[in-house]
Amino acid sequence: MWAVFSVYLIFDYICENDGTSQREICAYTLLPRQTVNNVINALISQGLLRLEGSRHDKRVKRIHLTDAGERYRQQVVTPVREAELQAMAALEPNERRAMIIYVDKFMNALERRIDGIES
């Protein structure tokens, strides 16, 4: 389950941030570098992503969707994102506000714990 969620989270981030780097994905997702690297390599081998050297720093590889990746985005990511929006719309405004507050609190606590692991 976590592996599928990690793949979705990483792929979704790339869809919204074309030309991102693995470092940026790690910072956003809070996933370990090795996990991000493994997912990126798997998606490249499936023909969904391609790497391109950065114009500013050749050591940094920028991640882009391929044409197949864009089709996958339309078939999988877009419907999931639409389902998320519909689920959120089913909540009352006060429920949405409460959820956002608690998720934010949880993410801040999780980030502190993860930072503690990496220290």
Coordinates of C-alpha atoms in Angstrom, one line a residue:
M1 CA 0.0 0.0 0.0
W2 CA 2.7 2.5 1.0
A3 CA 4.7 1.7 -2.2
V4 CA 1.6 2.5 -4.4
F5 CA 1.0 5.7 -2.4
S6 CA 4.6 6.8 -2.7
V7 CA 4.5 6.3 -6.5
Y8 CA 1.3 8.2 -6.8
L9 CA 2.6 11.0 -4.6
I10 CA 5.8 11.4 -6.5
F11 CA 4.2 11.1 -9.9
D12 CA 1.5 13.6 -9.0
Y13 CA 4.2 16.1 -7.8
I14 CA 6.0 15.7 -11.1
C15 CA 2.8 16.3 -13.0
E16 CA 2.3 19.6 -11.2
N17 CA 6.0 20.6 -11.2
D18 CA 7.5 19.7 -14.6
G19 CA 11.2 19.9 -14.5
T20 CA 11.5 19.3 -10.8
S21 CA 14.5 17.5 -9.2
Q22 CA 14.7 14.5 -6.9
R23 CA 15.8 16.8 -4.1
E24 CA 12.7 19.0 -4.5
I25 CA 10.5 15.8 -4.5
C26 CA 12.1 14.6 -1.3
A27 CA 11.5 18.0 0.4
Y28 CA 7.9 18.1 -0.6
T29 CA 7.0 14.4 0.0
L30 CA 9.2 13.8 3.1
L31 CA 10.1 10.5 1.5
P32 CA 13.7 9.1 1.8
R33 CA 16.0 9.9 -1.1
Q34 CA 16.4 6.2 -1.9
T35 CA 12.7 5.7 -2.2
V36 CA 12.3 8.7 -4.5
N37 CA 15.2 7.5 -6.6
N38 CA 13.8 4.0 -6.9
V39 CA 10.4 5.3 -7.9
I40 CA 11.9 7.7 -10.5
N41 CA 14.0 4.9 -12.0
A42 CA 11.0 2.6 -12.2
L43 CA 8.9 5.3 -13.9
I44 CA 11.7 6.0 -16.3
S45 CA 12.0 2.3 -17.2
Q46 CA 8.2 2.3 -17.8
G47 CA 8.7 5.2 -20.3
L48 CA 6.6 7.6 -18.2
L49 CA 9.5 10.0 -17.3
R50 CA 12.7 11.3 -18.8
L51 CA 15.7 13.0 -17.2
E52 CA 17.3 16.1 -18.6
G53 CA 20.4 17.9 -17.3
S54 CA 19.8 21.2 -15.7
R55 CA 20.9 24.3 -17.6
H56 CA 22.3 25.8 -14.5
D57 CA 23.9 22.8 -12.8
K58 CA 24.7 19.7 -14.9
R59 CA 24.9 17.6 -11.7
V60 CA 21.2 18.1 -11.2
K61 CA 18.8 16.1 -13.4
R62 CA 15.4 17.6 -14.2
I63 CA 12.5 15.2 -14.4
H64 CA 9.9 15.6 -17.1
L65 CA 6.9 13.6 -18.3
T66 CA 7.1 11.8 -21.6
D67 CA 4.2 11.6 -24.0
A68 CA 3.3 8.3 -22.4
G69 CA 3.6 9.9 -19.0
E70 CA 1.2 12.6 -20.0
R71 CA -1.3 10.0 -21.2
Y72 CA -1.0 8.2 -17.9
R73 CA -1.6 11.5 -16.1
Q74 CA -4.8 11.9 -18.0
Q75 CA -6.0 8.3 -17.4
V76 CA -5.0 7.9 -13.8
V77 CA -3.9 11.1 -12.0
T78 CA -6.6 13.4 -13.3
P79 CA -9.5 11.1 -12.3
V80 CA -8.0 10.6 -8.8
R81 CA -7.6 14.3 -8.4
E82 CA -11.2 14.8 -9.5
A83 CA -12.3 12.2 -6.9
E84 CA -10.4 14.1 -4.2
L85 CA -12.1 17.3 -5.1
Q86 CA -15.5 15.7 -5.1
A87 CA -14.8 14.1 -1.7
M88 CA -13.7 17.4 -0.3
A89 CA -16.8 19.1 -1.7
A90 CA -19.0 16.5 0.1
L91 CA -17.7 17.9 3.5
E92 CA -19.4 20.9 5.2
P93 CA -17.2 24.0 5.3
N94 CA -16.6 23.7 9.0
E95 CA -15.5 20.0 8.5
R96 CA -13.1 21.1 5.8
R97 CA -11.6 23.8 8.0
A98 CA -11.2 21.3 10.9
M99 CA -9.6 18.7 8.6
I100 CA -7.1 21.2 7.3
I101 CA -6.2 22.3 10.8
Y102 CA -5.6 18.7 12.0
V103 CA -3.8 17.6 8.9
D104 CA -1.5 20.6 9.2
K105 CA -0.9 19.9 12.8
F106 CA -0.1 16.2 12.0
M107 CA 2.2 17.1 9.1
N108 CA 4.2 19.5 11.3
A109 CA 4.6 16.9 14.0
L110 CA 5.6 14.3 11.4
E111 CA 8.2 16.6 9.9
R112 CA 9.7 17.2 13.3
R113 CA 9.9 13.5 14.0
I114 CA 11.4 12.8 10.6
D115 CA 14.0 15.6 11.1
G116 CA 14.8 13.9 14.5
I117 CA 15.5 10.6 12.7
E118 CA 17.8 12.2 10.2
S119 CA 19.8 14.1 12.8

